[in-house]
PDB file of C-alpha atoms in Angstrom:
ATOM      1  CA  MET A   1       0.000   0.000   0.000  1.00 79.00           C
ATOM      2  CA  ALA A   2       2.790   2.448   0.888  1.00 84.00           C
ATOM      3  CA  ALA A   3       4.600   1.605  -2.356  1.00 84.00           C
ATOM      4  CA  LYS A   4       1.431   2.323  -4.345  1.00 87.00           C
ATOM      5  CA  GLN A   5       0.998   5.697  -2.584  1.00 90.00           C
ATOM      6  CA  ALA A   6       4.638   6.594  -3.223  1.00 90.00           C
ATOM      7  CA  GLU A   7       4.231   5.695  -6.882  1.00 93.00           C
ATOM      8  CA  GLN A   8       1.066   7.791  -7.157  1.00 93.00           C
ATOM      9  CA  ALA A   9       2.816  10.745  -5.483  1.00 93.00           C
ATOM     10  CA  LEU A  10       5.656  10.432  -7.975  1.00 94.00           C
ATOM     11  CA  VAL A  11       3.229  10.404 -10.905  1.00 96.00           C
ATOM     12  CA  GLU A  12       1.381  13.428  -9.522  1.00 96.00           C
ATOM     13  CA  ARG A  13       4.647  15.313  -9.060  1.00 96.00           C
ATOM     14  CA  TRP A  14       5.635  14.505 -12.666  1.00 96.00           C
ATOM     15  CA  ARG A  15       2.279  15.759 -13.941  1.00 97.00           C
ATOM     16  CA  ASP A  16       2.716  18.956 -11.916  1.00 95.00           C
ATOM     17  CA  VAL A  17       6.106  19.501 -13.583  1.00 95.00           C
ATOM     18  CA  LEU A  18       4.572  18.972 -17.027  1.00 95.00           C
ATOM     19  CA  ALA A  19       1.698  21.356 -16.250  1.00 96.00           C
ATOM     20  CA  LEU A  20       4.095  24.050 -14.994  1.00 95.00           C
ATOM     21  CA  HIS A  21       6.194  23.663 -18.138  1.00 95.00           C
ATOM     22  CA  ALA A  22       3.122  23.975 -20.383  1.00 95.00           C
ATOM     23  CA  ARG A  23       1.816  27.054 -18.533  1.00 96.00           C
ATOM     24  CA  THR A  24       5.236  28.714 -18.590  1.00 96.00           C
ATOM     25  CA  GLN A  25       5.748  27.957 -22.284  1.00 95.00           C
ATOM     26  CA  CYS A  26       2.346  29.488 -23.093  1.00 97.00           C
ATOM     27  CA  GLU A  27       3.108  32.599 -21.036  1.00 97.00           C
ATOM     28  CA  ILE A  28       6.451  33.059 -22.795  1.00 97.00           C
ATOM     29  CA  ASP A  29       4.757  32.603 -26.177  1.00 97.00           C
ATOM     30  CA  ARG A  30       2.180  35.268 -25.250  1.00 97.00           C
ATOM     31  CA  ALA A  31       4.799  37.702 -23.951  1.00 97.00           C
ATOM     32  CA  LEU A  32       7.030  37.357 -27.029  1.00 97.00           C
ATOM     33  CA  HIS A  33       4.266  37.277 -29.639  1.00 97.00           C
ATOM     34  CA  GLY A  34       4.326  41.058 -30.087  1.00 96.00           C
ATOM     35  CA  HIS A  35       8.026  40.809 -30.920  1.00 96.00           C
ATOM     36  CA  GLY A  36       7.405  38.199 -33.622  1.00 95.00           C
ATOM     37  CA  LEU A  37       8.917  35.353 -31.581  1.00 97.00           C
ATOM     38  CA  CYS A  38       7.774  32.240 -29.786  1.00 96.00           C
ATOM     39  CA  ALA A  39       9.477  30.531 -26.855  1.00 96.00           C
ATOM     40  CA  SER A  40      11.443  28.153 -29.093  1.00 96.00           C
ATOM     41  CA  ASP A  41      12.700  31.029 -31.238  1.00 96.00           C
ATOM     42  CA  PHE A  42      13.892  32.809 -28.121  1.00 97.00           C
ATOM     43  CA  GLU A  43      15.645  29.704 -26.790  1.00 96.00           C
ATOM     44  CA  VAL A  44      17.715  29.436 -29.962  1.00 96.00           C
ATOM     45  CA  LEU A  45      18.516  33.171 -29.957  1.00 96.00           C
ATOM     46  CA  ASP A  46      19.461  32.913 -26.280  1.00 95.00           C
ATOM     47  CA  ILE A  47      21.831  30.004 -26.923  1.00 94.00           C
ATOM     48  CA  LEU A  48      23.453  31.826 -29.824  1.00 93.00           C
ATOM     49  CA  ALA A  49      23.835  34.993 -27.712  1.00 93.00           C
ATOM     50  CA  GLN A  50      25.607  33.146 -24.891  1.00 85.00           C
ATOM     51  CA  GLY A  51      28.790  32.596 -26.848  1.00 67.00           C
ATOM     52  CA  PRO A  52      32.034  34.146 -25.634  1.00 53.00           C
ATOM     53  CA  GLY A  53      33.353  37.357 -27.057  1.00 43.00           C
ATOM     54  CA  PRO A  54      31.661  40.563 -28.142  1.00 45.00           C
ATOM     55  CA  GLY A  55      29.930  39.008 -31.137  1.00 49.00           C
ATOM     56  CA  GLY A  56      28.997  35.757 -29.452  1.00 54.00           C
ATOM     57  CA  CYS A  57      29.936  32.747 -31.466  1.00 67.00           C
ATOM     58  CA  SER A  58      28.491  30.280 -33.868  1.00 80.00           C
ATOM     59  CA  TYR A  59      27.183  26.833 -33.048  1.00 85.00           C
ATOM     60  CA  ARG A  60      26.632  23.769 -35.137  1.00 83.00           C
ATOM     61  CA  VAL A  61      22.949  22.903 -35.451  1.00 84.00           C
ATOM     62  CA  GLN A  62      23.672  19.650 -33.628  1.00 85.00           C
ATOM     63  CA  GLU A  63      25.155  21.605 -30.697  1.00 87.00           C
ATOM     64  CA  ILE A  64      22.041  23.775 -30.506  1.00 91.00           C
ATOM     65  CA  SER A  65      19.838  20.663 -30.548  1.00 90.00           C
ATOM     66  CA  GLU A  66      21.516  19.470 -27.353  1.00 91.00           C
ATOM     67  CA  HIS A  67      20.040  22.489 -25.537  1.00 91.00           C
ATOM     68  CA  VAL A  68      16.527  22.750 -26.967  1.00 93.00           C
ATOM     69  CA  HIS A  69      13.655  20.309 -26.929  1.00 88.00           C
ATOM     70  CA  LEU A  70      13.062  20.158 -30.667  1.00 91.00           C
ATOM     71  CA  SER A  71      13.612  17.469 -33.243  1.00 90.00           C
ATOM     72  CA  GLN A  72      16.497  17.996 -35.644  1.00 87.00           C
ATOM     73  CA  SER A  73      14.078  18.768 -38.487  1.00 90.00           C
ATOM     74  CA  ALA A  74      12.033  21.220 -36.392  1.00 94.00           C
ATOM     75  CA  LEU A  75      15.227  22.969 -35.308  1.00 94.00           C
ATOM     76  CA  SER A  76      16.414  23.188 -38.917  1.00 91.00           C
ATOM     77  CA  ARG A  77      13.097  24.791 -39.937  1.00 95.00           C
ATOM     78  CA  LEU A  78      13.336  27.223 -37.005  1.00 96.00           C
ATOM     79  CA  VAL A  79      16.900  28.209 -37.950  1.00 95.00           C
ATOM     80  CA  ALA A  80      15.798  28.681 -41.580  1.00 95.00           C
ATOM     81  CA  ARG A  81      12.981  30.969 -40.412  1.00 96.00           C
ATOM     82  CA  LEU A  82      15.367  32.990 -38.182  1.00 97.00           C
ATOM     83  CA  GLU A  83      17.712  33.309 -41.140  1.00 96.00           C
ATOM     84  CA  LYS A  84      14.891  34.436 -43.440  1.00 97.00           C
ATOM     85  CA  GLU A  85      13.935  37.095 -40.867  1.00 96.00           C
ATOM     86  CA  GLY A  86      17.542  38.312 -40.739  1.00 97.00           C
ATOM     87  CA  LEU A  87      18.052  37.257 -37.109  1.00 96.00           C
ATOM     88  CA  ALA A  88      20.576  34.485 -37.702  1.00 94.00           C
ATOM     89  CA  GLU A  89      22.936  33.401 -40.428  1.00 93.00           C
ATOM     90  CA  ARG A  90      24.265  30.046 -41.466  1.00 88.00           C
ATOM     91  CA  GLY A  91      27.750  29.370 -42.729  1.00 82.00           C
ATOM     92  CA  THR A  92      29.990  26.442 -43.424  1.00 76.00           C
ATOM     93  CA  CYS A  93      31.872  24.893 -40.576  1.00 68.00           C
ATOM     94  CA  PRO A  94      35.630  25.476 -41.053  1.00 68.00           C
ATOM     95  CA  GLU A  95      36.590  22.247 -39.280  1.00 68.00           C
ATOM     96  CA  ASP A  96      34.086  20.156 -41.263  1.00 66.00           C
ATOM     97  CA  ARG A  97      32.985  21.531 -44.625  1.00 68.00           C
ATOM     98  CA  ARG A  98      29.810  19.408 -44.494  1.00 69.00           C
ATOM     99  CA  GLY A  99      28.736  20.990 -41.205  1.00 72.00           C
ATOM    100  CA  VAL A 100      26.700  24.164 -40.817  1.00 79.00           C
ATOM    101  CA  ARG A 101      27.311  26.799 -38.149  1.00 85.00           C
ATOM    102  CA  VAL A 102      24.660  29.269 -37.022  1.00 91.00           C
ATOM    103  CA  SER A 103      25.295  32.685 -35.496  1.00 90.00           C
ATOM    104  CA  LEU A 104      23.290  35.771 -34.608  1.00 93.00           C
ATOM    105  CA  THR A 105      23.197  38.761 -36.904  1.00 94.00           C
ATOM    106  CA  ALA A 106      23.317  42.292 -35.494  1.00 94.00           C
ATOM    107  CA  LYS A 107      19.513  42.405 -35.875  1.00 96.00           C
ATOM    108  CA  GLY A 108      19.190  39.105 -33.986  1.00 95.00           C
ATOM    109  CA  ARG A 109      21.481  40.321 -31.198  1.00 94.00           C
ATOM    110  CA  ALA A 110      19.462  43.546 -30.862  1.00 96.00           C
ATOM    111  CA  LEU A 111      16.137  41.675 -30.732  1.00 97.00           C
ATOM    112  CA  HIS A 112      17.543  39.216 -28.196  1.00 97.00           C
ATOM    113  CA  GLY A 113      18.625  42.128 -25.979  1.00 96.00           C
ATOM    114  CA  GLU A 114      15.173  43.681 -26.283  1.00 97.00           C
ATOM    115  CA  VAL A 115      13.214  40.548 -25.372  1.00 98.00           C
ATOM    116  CA  LEU A 116      15.607  39.028 -22.820  1.00 98.00           C
ATOM    117  CA  PRO A 117      14.109  40.980 -19.890  1.00 98.00           C
ATOM    118  CA  VAL A 118      10.600  40.045 -21.052  1.00 98.00           C
ATOM    119  CA  GLN A 119      11.381  36.322 -21.086  1.00 98.00           C
ATOM    120  CA  ARG A 120      13.258  36.471 -17.778  1.00 97.00           C
ATOM    121  CA  ALA A 121      10.338  38.319 -16.144  1.00 97.00           C
ATOM    122  CA  VAL A 122       7.959  35.543 -17.232  1.00 97.00           C
ATOM    123  CA  LEU A 123      10.356  32.926 -15.822  1.00 97.00           C
ATOM    124  CA  ALA A 124      10.640  34.813 -12.535  1.00 97.00           C
ATOM    125  CA  ARG A 125       6.860  35.123 -12.227  1.00 96.00           C
ATOM    126  CA  MET A 126       6.038  31.555 -13.239  1.00 95.00           C
ATOM    127  CA  LEU A 127       8.853  29.768 -11.410  1.00 93.00           C
ATOM    128  CA  SER A 128       8.992  31.734  -8.167  1.00 90.00           C
ATOM    129  CA  ASP A 129       8.449  29.682  -5.052  1.00 69.00           C
ATOM    130  CA  GLY A 130       6.005  32.186  -3.604  1.00 53.00           C
TER     131      GLY A 130
END
């Protein structure tokens, strides 16, 4: 009986985590909509902006996929859309000519700086313990 209750508590906790994630994702989507972004777009911009140096750095698409919860094909479509909007650019990978590296453009860096406080405010509100 105790094992069954522990299992049920674990399942309920997992469902609470999933519900919090879904609510937070929706809130981020709403907050960023006016800027032409969704939560996934922002996550990719945020990863690209975290690179060292004044201009950030470029990442292989596979490296980005390790940090976002998107399939490889969905991530490729997202990167293509960011590129079309002038927020990111793709280039060949110098260490592997078959690879593709993605980096922020000046426009992408400016938009990231503009929406960063918006996204962080949503996180603070949704994930605060109080």
